[in-house]
């Protein structure tokens, strides 16, 4: 009886996951859903020995997945995906990054629900052996059925190629989560990339790549030509190459763009790894930009003024060939009232100093933090928040771009400057999912003496294509 109620309740919750299905779910999706929920019910029954508690906890867990997926879809235009579960530790360390997607009311309800569930579990645990044994049998049986359905070849052609929204509509949230996880596990690493020496004529001695947080041309989201950023405008005019960067994420998922530029693999090549390619990047280290440039004689320095444990950068960046990794400890403490993060002008000055003191061919790759959301009222003194707060930070990023152009030109050595936005900001009423996702990029090349070089001009790229554009300047 309690199991049946849990199954029915979970199916009802699945039916309100956004985007909502017009027709019923595919039979395969329903079967996978029922097996997962039965296994979950069996787990809770094994632990508590109380069917009512198991039913409440099972439905509560499904409700949590539903709320999280709908909140994410509203803010980022993408439902919950299996790789999001790998970010749970980051949610604990950096709650502001994630909980802004969930309303205060939803957060309060979730907190009360979690507290009530914990109290119920503790007070209603049964010491009688029979229900615990029954739960264990249910858990093993449902897990066995799930293993049989997910084993290699059993899914057939279902969800063979990632199409998250379509598959969620057809199969449901839980079935999509477990099936995508299985497909992801079956994905093999690419073959190693052989080293190559620098062969390009007039290869740059300095390569500075700046991945700018939430950076977009304000004209495109504000609809007002007066919002144009002067540094970006000048950089486009003098660029070797510039255009739109077709990033996959909206409002988040920095690591998708970062991976594309660093590793040069397209979403089609990644398959199910595309949702969080950093999770499997340790098997692809020879493809990375610092590894390939390192084989050509370049020293690599990675700079990110934030917690390097985020996305595992503290382990990944040295593994892919960066000789030096600089995190938030490499910057002075942020003074009171100066914002949450190290500002972009300070980061730009740091990059300029590193370039100036570089004695060997050097790759500098920086990931900025200043313009990370949310852009709520009070973030910038005197600002109402929203677009106004965003623009103040974007102007700081633009100043950083101008400063780097001036410093590399003044340095006099052959140099390449690459500047791009990792994704658009998610600002309610201003920049929302469902529209354009592209961000700007510019590539500026300087010949000896700091003379800007002209190249092909405007070319729209994907992040992986930007990776290869950088490589072509050297290899």
CSV table of C-alpha atoms in Angstrom, one decimal:
chain,number,residue,atom,x,y,z
A,1,UNK,CA,0.0,0.0,0.0
A,2,UNK,CA,2.7,2.5,1.0
A,3,UNK,CA,4.9,1.5,-1.9
A,4,UNK,CA,2.0,2.0,-4.3
A,5,UNK,CA,1.3,5.4,-2.9
A,6,UNK,CA,5.0,6.3,-3.3
A,7,UNK,CA,5.0,5.2,-6.9
A,8,UNK,CA,1.8,7.1,-7.8
A,9,UNK,CA,3.0,10.2,-6.0
A,10,UNK,CA,6.4,10.1,-7.7
A,11,UNK,CA,4.8,9.8,-11.1
A,12,UNK,CA,2.5,12.8,-10.4
A,13,UNK,CA,5.6,14.8,-9.4
A,14,UNK,CA,7.4,13.7,-12.5
A,15,UNK,CA,4.5,14.9,-14.6
A,16,UNK,CA,5.0,18.5,-13.4
A,17,UNK,CA,8.8,18.6,-14.2
A,18,UNK,CA,9.4,21.4,-16.8
A,19,UNK,CA,9.2,21.2,-19.7
A,20,UNK,CA,5.9,19.4,-19.1
A,21,UNK,CA,4.9,16.6,-21.4
A,22,UNK,CA,1.9,17.0,-23.6
A,23,UNK,CA,1.4,13.2,-23.8
A,24,UNK,CA,2.3,10.4,-21.4
A,25,UNK,CA,5.8,9.1,-20.9
A,26,UNK,CA,7.3,6.4,-22.9
A,27,UNK,CA,7.0,2.9,-21.4
A,28,UNK,CA,10.8,2.6,-21.0
A,29,UNK,CA,10.9,5.8,-19.0
A,30,UNK,CA,8.0,4.7,-16.8
A,31,UNK,CA,9.7,1.3,-16.1
A,32,UNK,CA,13.0,3.0,-15.2
A,33,UNK,CA,11.2,5.5,-13.0
A,34,UNK,CA,9.3,2.8,-11.1
A,35,UNK,CA,12.4,0.7,-10.6
A,36,UNK,CA,14.4,3.7,-9.2
A,37,UNK,CA,11.6,4.8,-6.9
A,38,UNK,CA,11.1,1.2,-5.7
A,39,UNK,CA,14.8,0.9,-4.9
A,40,UNK,CA,14.7,4.2,-3.1
A,41,UNK,CA,11.6,3.1,-1.1
A,42,UNK,CA,13.4,-0.2,-0.3
A,43,UNK,CA,16.5,1.7,0.9
A,44,UNK,CA,14.5,3.9,3.3
A,45,UNK,CA,12.5,0.9,4.5
A,46,UNK,CA,15.7,-1.0,5.2
A,47,UNK,CA,17.0,1.9,7.2
A,48,UNK,CA,13.9,2.9,9.1
A,49,UNK,CA,11.8,-0.3,9.2
A,50,UNK,CA,8.7,1.8,8.8
A,51,UNK,CA,6.8,1.8,5.5
A,52,UNK,CA,5.1,5.2,6.2
A,53,UNK,CA,8.5,6.8,6.8
A,54,UNK,CA,9.9,5.2,3.6
A,55,UNK,CA,6.9,6.6,1.6
A,56,UNK,CA,7.3,10.1,3.0
A,57,UNK,CA,11.1,10.1,2.4
A,58,UNK,CA,10.7,8.7,-1.1
A,59,UNK,CA,8.2,11.3,-2.2
A,60,UNK,CA,10.2,14.0,-0.5
A,61,UNK,CA,13.3,13.1,-2.5
A,62,UNK,CA,11.3,13.1,-5.7
A,63,UNK,CA,9.8,16.5,-4.8
A,64,UNK,CA,13.4,17.8,-4.2
A,65,UNK,CA,14.5,16.7,-7.6
A,66,UNK,CA,11.4,18.2,-9.2
A,67,UNK,CA,11.8,21.6,-7.4
A,68,UNK,CA,15.5,21.7,-8.3
A,69,UNK,CA,15.0,20.8,-11.9
A,70,UNK,CA,12.2,23.3,-12.4
A,71,UNK,CA,14.2,26.1,-10.7
A,72,UNK,CA,17.2,25.4,-12.9
A,73,UNK,CA,15.0,25.3,-16.0
A,74,UNK,CA,13.4,28.7,-15.1
A,75,UNK,CA,16.8,30.3,-14.5
A,76,UNK,CA,19.1,28.6,-17.0
A,77,UNK,CA,16.8,27.1,-19.6
A,78,UNK,CA,18.0,23.5,-18.9
A,79,UNK,CA,16.5,20.8,-16.6
A,80,UNK,CA,18.5,18.8,-14.1
A,81,UNK,CA,21.1,16.6,-15.5
A,82,UNK,CA,23.0,13.7,-13.9
A,83,UNK,CA,26.3,15.7,-13.7
A,84,UNK,CA,24.6,18.3,-11.5
A,85,UNK,CA,24.7,15.7,-8.7
A,86,UNK,CA,28.5,16.0,-8.8
A,87,UNK,CA,28.2,19.6,-7.7
A,88,UNK,CA,26.6,18.8,-4.3
A,89,UNK,CA,29.9,19.5,-2.5
A,90,UNK,CA,30.2,22.8,-4.3
A,91,UNK,CA,26.6,23.7,-3.2
A,92,UNK,CA,27.7,23.3,0.4
A,93,UNK,CA,30.8,25.4,0.0
A,94,UNK,CA,29.3,28.1,-2.2
A,95,UNK,CA,25.5,28.2,-1.6
A,96,UNK,CA,25.0,31.7,-3.1
A,97,UNK,CA,26.0,30.2,-6.5
A,98,UNK,CA,23.0,27.9,-6.5
A,99,UNK,CA,20.3,28.9,-4.1
A,100,UNK,CA,19.4,32.1,-6.0
A,101,UNK,CA,17.7,29.9,-8.5
A,102,UNK,CA,15.3,28.7,-5.8
A,103,UNK,CA,12.8,31.2,-4.3
A,104,UNK,CA,12.9,32.1,-0.6
A,105,UNK,CA,9.5,30.3,-0.2
A,106,UNK,CA,10.9,27.1,-1.8
A,107,UNK,CA,14.0,27.3,0.4
A,108,UNK,CA,11.9,27.6,3.5
A,109,UNK,CA,9.7,24.7,2.5
A,110,UNK,CA,12.7,22.6,1.7
A,111,UNK,CA,14.3,23.4,5.0
A,112,UNK,CA,11.1,22.5,6.9
A,113,UNK,CA,10.6,19.4,4.9
A,114,UNK,CA,14.1,18.2,5.5
A,115,UNK,CA,13.8,18.9,9.3
A,116,UNK,CA,10.4,17.2,9.4
A,117,UNK,CA,11.7,14.2,7.5
A,118,UNK,CA,14.7,13.9,9.9
A,119,UNK,CA,12.5,14.1,13.0
A,120,UNK,CA,10.1,11.5,11.5
A,121,UNK,CA,12.9,9.1,10.6
A,122,UNK,CA,14.4,9.3,14.1
A,123,UNK,CA,11.1,9.0,16.0
A,124,UNK,CA,9.5,6.4,13.9
A,125,UNK,CA,12.4,3.9,13.4
A,126,UNK,CA,11.2,0.4,14.0
A,127,UNK,CA,13.4,-2.2,15.7
A,128,UNK,CA,11.4,-5.1,14.4
A,129,UNK,CA,13.5,-7.1,11.9
A,130,UNK,CA,10.8,-8.0,9.4
A,131,UNK,CA,10.3,-4.6,7.7
A,132,UNK,CA,14.1,-4.1,7.5
A,133,UNK,CA,14.5,-7.4,5.7
A,134,UNK,CA,11.5,-6.7,3.4
A,135,UNK,CA,13.1,-3.4,2.5
A,136,UNK,CA,16.5,-5.0,1.8
A,137,UNK,CA,14.8,-7.6,-0.5
A,138,UNK,CA,12.9,-4.8,-2.4
A,139,UNK,CA,16.1,-2.8,-2.7
A,140,UNK,CA,18.0,-5.7,-4.1
A,141,UNK,CA,15.2,-6.8,-6.5
A,142,UNK,CA,14.6,-3.3,-7.9
A,143,UNK,CA,18.4,-2.6,-8.2
A,144,UNK,CA,18.8,-5.9,-10.0
A,145,UNK,CA,16.0,-5.0,-12.4
A,146,UNK,CA,17.5,-1.6,-13.0
A,147,UNK,CA,20.9,-3.1,-13.7
A,148,UNK,CA,19.4,-5.4,-16.3
A,149,UNK,CA,17.6,-2.5,-18.0
A,150,UNK,CA,20.7,-0.3,-18.0
A,151,UNK,CA,23.3,-2.9,-18.9
A,152,UNK,CA,25.1,-2.5,-22.2
A,153,UNK,CA,22.7,-2.8,-25.2
A,154,UNK,CA,19.6,-3.1,-23.1
A,155,UNK,CA,18.5,0.5,-23.7
A,156,UNK,CA,18.6,-0.1,-27.5
A,157,UNK,CA,18.4,3.2,-29.5
A,158,UNK,CA,16.8,5.1,-26.6
A,159,UNK,CA,18.8,8.2,-25.5
A,160,UNK,CA,21.8,7.1,-27.6
A,161,UNK,CA,22.6,10.7,-28.6
A,162,UNK,CA,22.2,13.5,-26.0
A,163,UNK,CA,19.1,15.6,-26.4
A,164,UNK,CA,18.2,16.6,-22.9
A,165,UNK,CA,15.0,18.4,-23.3
A,166,UNK,CA,13.5,16.0,-25.9
A,167,UNK,CA,14.5,13.0,-23.8
A,168,UNK,CA,13.1,14.5,-20.6
A,169,UNK,CA,9.8,15.1,-22.3
A,170,UNK,CA,9.6,11.5,-23.6
A,171,UNK,CA,11.1,9.5,-20.8
A,172,UNK,CA,10.8,11.7,-17.7
A,173,UNK,CA,13.3,13.2,-15.2
A,174,UNK,CA,14.4,10.1,-13.3
A,175,UNK,CA,14.7,7.8,-16.4
A,176,UNK,CA,16.7,10.5,-18.2
A,177,UNK,CA,19.1,11.0,-15.2
A,178,UNK,CA,20.0,7.3,-14.9
A,179,UNK,CA,20.1,6.6,-18.6
A,180,UNK,CA,22.4,9.6,-19.3
A,181,UNK,CA,24.6,8.5,-16.5
A,182,UNK,CA,24.9,5.0,-18.0
A,183,UNK,CA,25.7,6.4,-21.5
A,184,UNK,CA,28.3,8.7,-19.9
A,185,UNK,CA,30.0,5.8,-18.2
A,186,UNK,CA,30.2,3.9,-21.5
A,187,UNK,CA,32.0,6.8,-23.2
A,188,UNK,CA,35.7,6.1,-23.9
A,189,UNK,CA,38.6,8.6,-23.6
A,190,UNK,CA,39.9,9.9,-27.0
A,191,UNK,CA,43.3,8.8,-28.2
A,192,UNK,CA,46.4,10.7,-27.0
A,193,UNK,CA,47.5,13.7,-29.0
A,194,UNK,CA,51.2,13.5,-30.2
A,195,UNK,CA,53.4,16.5,-29.3
A,196,UNK,CA,54.3,19.0,-32.0
A,197,UNK,CA,57.0,21.7,-32.1
A,198,UNK,CA,56.2,25.4,-32.8
A,199,UNK,CA,56.2,25.8,-36.6
A,200,UNK,CA,54.0,28.9,-37.3
A,201,UNK,CA,55.8,31.9,-38.7
A,202,UNK,CA,56.0,34.8,-36.2
A,203,UNK,CA,54.6,32.7,-33.4
A,204,UNK,CA,53.8,34.8,-30.3
A,205,UNK,CA,56.1,34.8,-27.3
A,206,UNK,CA,53.2,35.8,-25.0
A,207,UNK,CA,49.8,34.2,-25.2
A,208,UNK,CA,47.2,35.8,-22.8
A,209,UNK,CA,43.8,34.2,-22.7
A,210,UNK,CA,41.1,35.8,-20.5
A,211,UNK,CA,37.9,33.9,-19.9
A,212,UNK,CA,35.6,36.7,-18.6
A,213,UNK,CA,32.8,35.7,-16.3
A,214,UNK,CA,29.2,36.4,-17.6
A,215,UNK,CA,30.6,38.8,-20.2
A,216,UNK,CA,28.3,39.9,-23.1
A,217,UNK,CA,28.1,43.0,-25.2
A,218,UNK,CA,25.6,45.1,-23.2
A,219,UNK,CA,24.1,46.4,-26.4
A,220,UNK,CA,22.8,42.9,-27.1
A,221,UNK,CA,20.9,42.5,-23.8
A,222,UNK,CA,20.0,46.1,-23.1
A,223,UNK,CA,19.0,47.1,-26.7
A,224,UNK,CA,20.7,50.5,-26.3
A,225,UNK,CA,23.6,51.5,-28.5
A,226,UNK,CA,24.8,53.9,-25.8
A,227,UNK,CA,25.7,50.9,-23.6
A,228,UNK,CA,28.5,49.9,-26.0
A,229,UNK,CA,31.8,49.2,-24.2
A,230,UNK,CA,34.7,51.3,-25.5
A,231,UNK,CA,37.4,48.8,-24.9
A,232,UNK,CA,35.5,46.0,-26.6
A,233,UNK,CA,34.7,48.3,-29.5
A,234,UNK,CA,38.3,49.3,-30.0
A,235,UNK,CA,39.5,45.7,-29.7
A,236,UNK,CA,37.1,44.6,-32.4
A,237,UNK,CA,38.4,47.3,-34.7
A,238,UNK,CA,42.0,46.3,-34.2
A,239,UNK,CA,41.5,42.6,-33.8
A,240,UNK,CA,43.2,39.9,-35.8
A,241,UNK,CA,39.9,38.0,-35.5
A,242,UNK,CA,36.7,38.5,-33.6
A,243,UNK,CA,33.0,37.5,-33.6
A,244,UNK,CA,30.4,35.6,-31.7
A,245,UNK,CA,31.3,32.6,-29.5
A,246,UNK,CA,28.5,30.0,-29.6
A,247,UNK,CA,28.7,28.8,-26.0
A,248,UNK,CA,26.4,26.0,-24.9
A,249,UNK,CA,25.4,27.2,-21.4
A,250,UNK,CA,23.3,30.1,-20.4
A,251,UNK,CA,23.8,31.8,-17.0
A,252,UNK,CA,26.1,29.1,-15.7
A,253,UNK,CA,28.3,26.2,-16.6
A,254,UNK,CA,31.6,28.1,-17.0
A,255,UNK,CA,33.4,24.8,-17.2
A,256,UNK,CA,31.7,23.9,-20.6
A,257,UNK,CA,33.2,26.9,-22.3
A,258,UNK,CA,36.4,26.6,-20.4
A,259,UNK,CA,36.8,23.0,-21.4
A,260,UNK,CA,36.1,23.8,-25.1
A,261,UNK,CA,38.8,26.5,-25.2
A,262,UNK,CA,41.3,24.4,-23.2
A,263,UNK,CA,40.8,21.0,-24.8
A,264,UNK,CA,39.4,21.8,-28.3
A,265,UNK,CA,36.7,19.0,-28.4
A,266,UNK,CA,33.2,19.8,-29.7
A,267,UNK,CA,30.0,18.8,-28.1
A,268,UNK,CA,29.4,16.2,-30.8
A,269,UNK,CA,32.8,14.6,-29.9
A,270,UNK,CA,32.0,14.8,-26.2
A,271,UNK,CA,28.6,13.1,-26.4
A,272,UNK,CA,27.3,12.6,-22.9
A,273,UNK,CA,30.4,14.2,-21.4
A,274,UNK,CA,29.3,17.6,-22.7
A,275,UNK,CA,27.3,18.4,-19.5
A,276,UNK,CA,30.4,18.6,-17.3
A,277,UNK,CA,33.5,17.7,-19.3
A,278,UNK,CA,35.8,18.5,-16.4
A,279,UNK,CA,34.6,15.2,-14.7
A,280,UNK,CA,36.4,13.2,-17.4
A,281,UNK,CA,39.1,15.7,-18.4
A,282,UNK,CA,41.9,13.8,-16.5
A,283,UNK,CA,41.7,11.1,-19.3
A,284,UNK,CA,42.2,13.7,-22.0
A,285,UNK,CA,45.2,15.7,-20.7
A,286,UNK,CA,47.3,15.4,-23.9
A,287,UNK,CA,44.7,17.4,-25.8
A,288,UNK,CA,44.8,20.4,-23.5
A,289,UNK,CA,46.2,23.7,-24.7
A,290,UNK,CA,48.9,24.0,-22.0
A,291,UNK,CA,50.1,20.4,-22.7
A,292,UNK,CA,50.3,21.0,-26.4
A,293,UNK,CA,52.0,24.4,-26.1
A,294,UNK,CA,54.2,23.0,-23.4
A,295,UNK,CA,55.6,20.5,-25.8
A,296,UNK,CA,56.3,23.5,-28.1
A,297,UNK,CA,58.4,25.2,-25.4
A,298,UNK,CA,55.8,27.4,-23.7
A,299,UNK,CA,55.5,27.8,-19.9
A,300,UNK,CA,51.9,27.7,-18.7
A,301,UNK,CA,50.4,29.8,-15.9
A,302,UNK,CA,46.7,29.5,-14.8
A,303,UNK,CA,45.2,32.3,-12.8
A,304,UNK,CA,41.8,32.3,-11.1
A,305,UNK,CA,41.1,34.6,-8.1
A,306,UNK,CA,38.8,32.2,-6.3
A,307,UNK,CA,38.6,28.7,-4.7
A,308,UNK,CA,40.6,26.5,-7.0
A,309,UNK,CA,38.8,23.4,-5.6
A,310,UNK,CA,35.7,24.6,-7.5
A,311,UNK,CA,35.3,22.2,-10.5
A,312,UNK,CA,38.5,20.5,-9.3
A,313,UNK,CA,40.8,23.1,-10.9
A,314,UNK,CA,43.4,22.6,-8.2
A,315,UNK,CA,44.0,19.1,-9.5
A,316,UNK,CA,43.1,19.4,-13.1
A,317,UNK,CA,45.1,22.5,-14.1
A,318,UNK,CA,48.5,21.0,-13.1
A,319,UNK,CA,47.6,17.7,-14.7
A,320,UNK,CA,47.0,19.3,-18.1
A,321,UNK,CA,50.3,21.1,-18.2
A,322,UNK,CA,50.1,24.4,-16.3
A,323,UNK,CA,53.5,24.9,-14.6
A,324,UNK,CA,52.0,27.4,-12.1
A,325,UNK,CA,48.5,27.7,-10.7
A,326,UNK,CA,47.5,31.0,-8.9
A,327,UNK,CA,44.3,31.1,-6.9
A,328,UNK,CA,42.7,33.5,-4.5
A,329,UNK,CA,45.8,33.3,-2.2
A,330,UNK,CA,47.8,35.0,-4.9
A,331,UNK,CA,45.8,38.2,-4.4
A,332,UNK,CA,45.5,40.7,-1.6
A,333,UNK,CA,42.4,40.3,0.6
A,334,UNK,CA,39.3,42.1,-0.7
A,335,UNK,CA,38.8,45.3,1.3
A,336,UNK,CA,35.4,45.9,3.0
A,337,UNK,CA,32.9,47.4,0.6
A,338,UNK,CA,34.9,46.4,-2.5
A,339,UNK,CA,32.6,43.6,-3.6
A,340,UNK,CA,32.5,39.8,-3.2
A,341,UNK,CA,35.3,38.9,-5.6
A,342,UNK,CA,38.7,40.2,-6.8
A,343,UNK,CA,37.8,42.8,-9.4
A,344,UNK,CA,38.8,42.4,-13.0
A,345,UNK,CA,41.2,45.5,-13.1
A,346,UNK,CA,43.2,44.0,-10.3
A,347,UNK,CA,43.3,40.7,-12.1
A,348,UNK,CA,44.3,42.4,-15.3
A,349,UNK,CA,47.2,44.2,-13.5
A,350,UNK,CA,48.3,40.8,-12.2
A,351,UNK,CA,48.3,39.3,-15.7
A,352,UNK,CA,50.2,42.3,-17.1
A,353,UNK,CA,52.9,41.9,-14.4
A,354,UNK,CA,53.2,38.2,-15.2
A,355,UNK,CA,53.5,38.8,-18.9
A,356,UNK,CA,56.1,41.6,-18.3
A,357,UNK,CA,58.3,39.3,-16.2
A,358,UNK,CA,58.0,36.3,-18.4
A,359,UNK,CA,61.4,35.3,-19.7
A,360,UNK,CA,60.4,32.3,-21.8
A,361,UNK,CA,57.5,31.8,-24.2
A,362,UNK,CA,54.5,31.8,-21.9
A,363,UNK,CA,50.8,31.0,-21.9
A,364,UNK,CA,48.7,32.9,-19.4
A,365,UNK,CA,45.1,31.6,-19.0
A,366,UNK,CA,42.9,33.6,-16.6
A,367,UNK,CA,39.3,32.9,-15.4
A,368,UNK,CA,37.7,36.1,-13.9
A,369,UNK,CA,35.3,36.3,-11.0
A,370,UNK,CA,34.1,39.9,-10.6
A,371,UNK,CA,30.9,39.7,-12.6
A,372,UNK,CA,29.6,36.5,-11.1
A,373,UNK,CA,25.9,36.7,-10.3
A,374,UNK,CA,23.5,37.3,-8.6
A,375,UNK,CA,23.2,41.0,-9.4
A,376,UNK,CA,20.8,41.9,-6.6
A,377,UNK,CA,20.2,45.3,-5.0
A,378,UNK,CA,22.9,46.4,-2.7
A,379,UNK,CA,25.7,44.5,-4.4
A,380,UNK,CA,27.0,47.7,-5.8
A,381,UNK,CA,26.6,50.7,-3.4
A,382,UNK,CA,23.7,52.9,-4.6
A,383,UNK,CA,22.7,50.5,-7.4
A,384,UNK,CA,19.2,49.0,-7.6
A,385,UNK,CA,20.7,45.8,-8.9
A,386,UNK,CA,19.9,43.9,-12.1
A,387,UNK,CA,21.2,45.4,-15.3
A,388,UNK,CA,22.6,48.5,-13.6
A,389,UNK,CA,24.8,46.4,-11.2
A,390,UNK,CA,25.8,44.1,-14.1
A,391,UNK,CA,26.9,47.0,-16.3
A,392,UNK,CA,29.1,48.5,-13.6
A,393,UNK,CA,31.0,45.2,-13.4
A,394,UNK,CA,31.0,44.8,-17.2
A,395,UNK,CA,32.7,48.2,-17.5
A,396,UNK,CA,35.4,47.0,-15.1
A,397,UNK,CA,36.0,43.9,-17.4
A,398,UNK,CA,36.1,46.3,-20.4
A,399,UNK,CA,38.8,48.4,-18.6
A,400,UNK,CA,40.8,45.2,-18.0
A,401,UNK,CA,40.7,44.4,-21.7
A,402,UNK,CA,41.9,47.9,-22.6
A,403,UNK,CA,44.7,47.8,-20.1
A,404,UNK,CA,45.9,44.4,-21.3
A,405,UNK,CA,45.9,45.6,-24.9
A,406,UNK,CA,48.0,48.6,-23.9
A,407,UNK,CA,50.5,46.6,-21.8
A,408,UNK,CA,51.0,43.9,-24.5
A,409,UNK,CA,51.5,46.6,-27.2
A,410,UNK,CA,54.0,48.4,-24.9
A,411,UNK,CA,55.9,45.1,-24.1
A,412,UNK,CA,57.1,44.9,-27.7
A,413,UNK,CA,57.3,41.1,-28.0
A,414,UNK,CA,55.1,39.2,-30.4
A,415,UNK,CA,52.0,38.5,-28.5
A,416,UNK,CA,48.4,37.1,-28.8
A,417,UNK,CA,45.6,38.3,-26.6
A,418,UNK,CA,42.3,36.3,-26.5
A,419,UNK,CA,39.3,37.7,-24.6
A,420,UNK,CA,35.9,36.1,-24.4
A,421,UNK,CA,32.8,35.7,-22.3
A,422,UNK,CA,32.1,32.3,-20.8
A,423,UNK,CA,28.3,32.6,-20.9
A,424,UNK,CA,25.6,35.3,-20.7
A,425,UNK,CA,24.3,36.5,-17.4
A,426,UNK,CA,20.9,35.3,-16.1
A,427,UNK,CA,19.2,38.6,-15.1
A,428,UNK,CA,15.4,38.4,-14.6
A,429,UNK,CA,13.6,40.7,-17.0
A,430,UNK,CA,16.8,41.5,-18.9
A,431,UNK,CA,18.7,38.4,-20.0
A,432,UNK,CA,16.7,35.2,-19.7
A,433,UNK,CA,16.9,31.7,-21.2
A,434,UNK,CA,15.3,31.0,-24.5
A,435,UNK,CA,17.0,33.6,-26.6
A,436,UNK,CA,20.5,34.1,-28.0
A,437,UNK,CA,23.3,32.5,-26.0
A,438,UNK,CA,26.4,33.7,-27.8
A,439,UNK,CA,29.1,35.9,-26.2
A,440,UNK,CA,31.8,38.1,-27.8
A,441,UNK,CA,35.4,37.1,-28.4
A,442,UNK,CA,38.3,39.0,-29.8
A,443,UNK,CA,41.8,37.8,-30.8
A,444,UNK,CA,44.5,40.5,-31.0
A,445,UNK,CA,47.9,39.7,-32.4
A,446,UNK,CA,50.9,42.0,-32.0
A,447,UNK,CA,54.1,41.7,-34.1
A,448,UNK,CA,57.5,42.6,-32.7
A,449,UNK,CA,57.4,46.2,-31.5
A,450,UNK,CA,53.8,46.0,-30.4
A,451,UNK,CA,52.3,46.6,-33.9
A,452,UNK,CA,48.8,45.1,-34.2
A,453,UNK,CA,48.4,42.5,-36.9
A,454,UNK,CA,45.4,42.3,-39.2
A,455,UNK,CA,43.9,38.9,-39.9
A,456,UNK,CA,40.7,37.4,-41.3
A,457,UNK,CA,38.4,39.8,-39.4
A,458,UNK,CA,35.0,38.6,-38.2
A,459,UNK,CA,34.5,34.8,-37.9
A,460,UNK,CA,31.9,33.3,-35.5
A,461,UNK,CA,33.3,30.3,-33.6
A,462,UNK,CA,32.5,27.7,-31.0
A,463,UNK,CA,34.8,27.4,-28.0
A,464,UNK,CA,36.5,24.3,-29.4
A,465,UNK,CA,37.1,26.2,-32.7
A,466,UNK,CA,38.7,29.1,-30.6
A,467,UNK,CA,41.1,26.5,-29.2
A,468,UNK,CA,42.2,25.5,-32.6
A,469,UNK,CA,42.5,29.2,-33.7
A,470,UNK,CA,44.9,29.7,-30.9
A,471,UNK,CA,46.9,26.6,-31.8
A,472,UNK,CA,47.2,27.7,-35.4
A,473,UNK,CA,49.0,30.8,-34.3
A,474,UNK,CA,51.8,28.6,-32.8
A,475,UNK,CA,51.8,25.1,-34.3
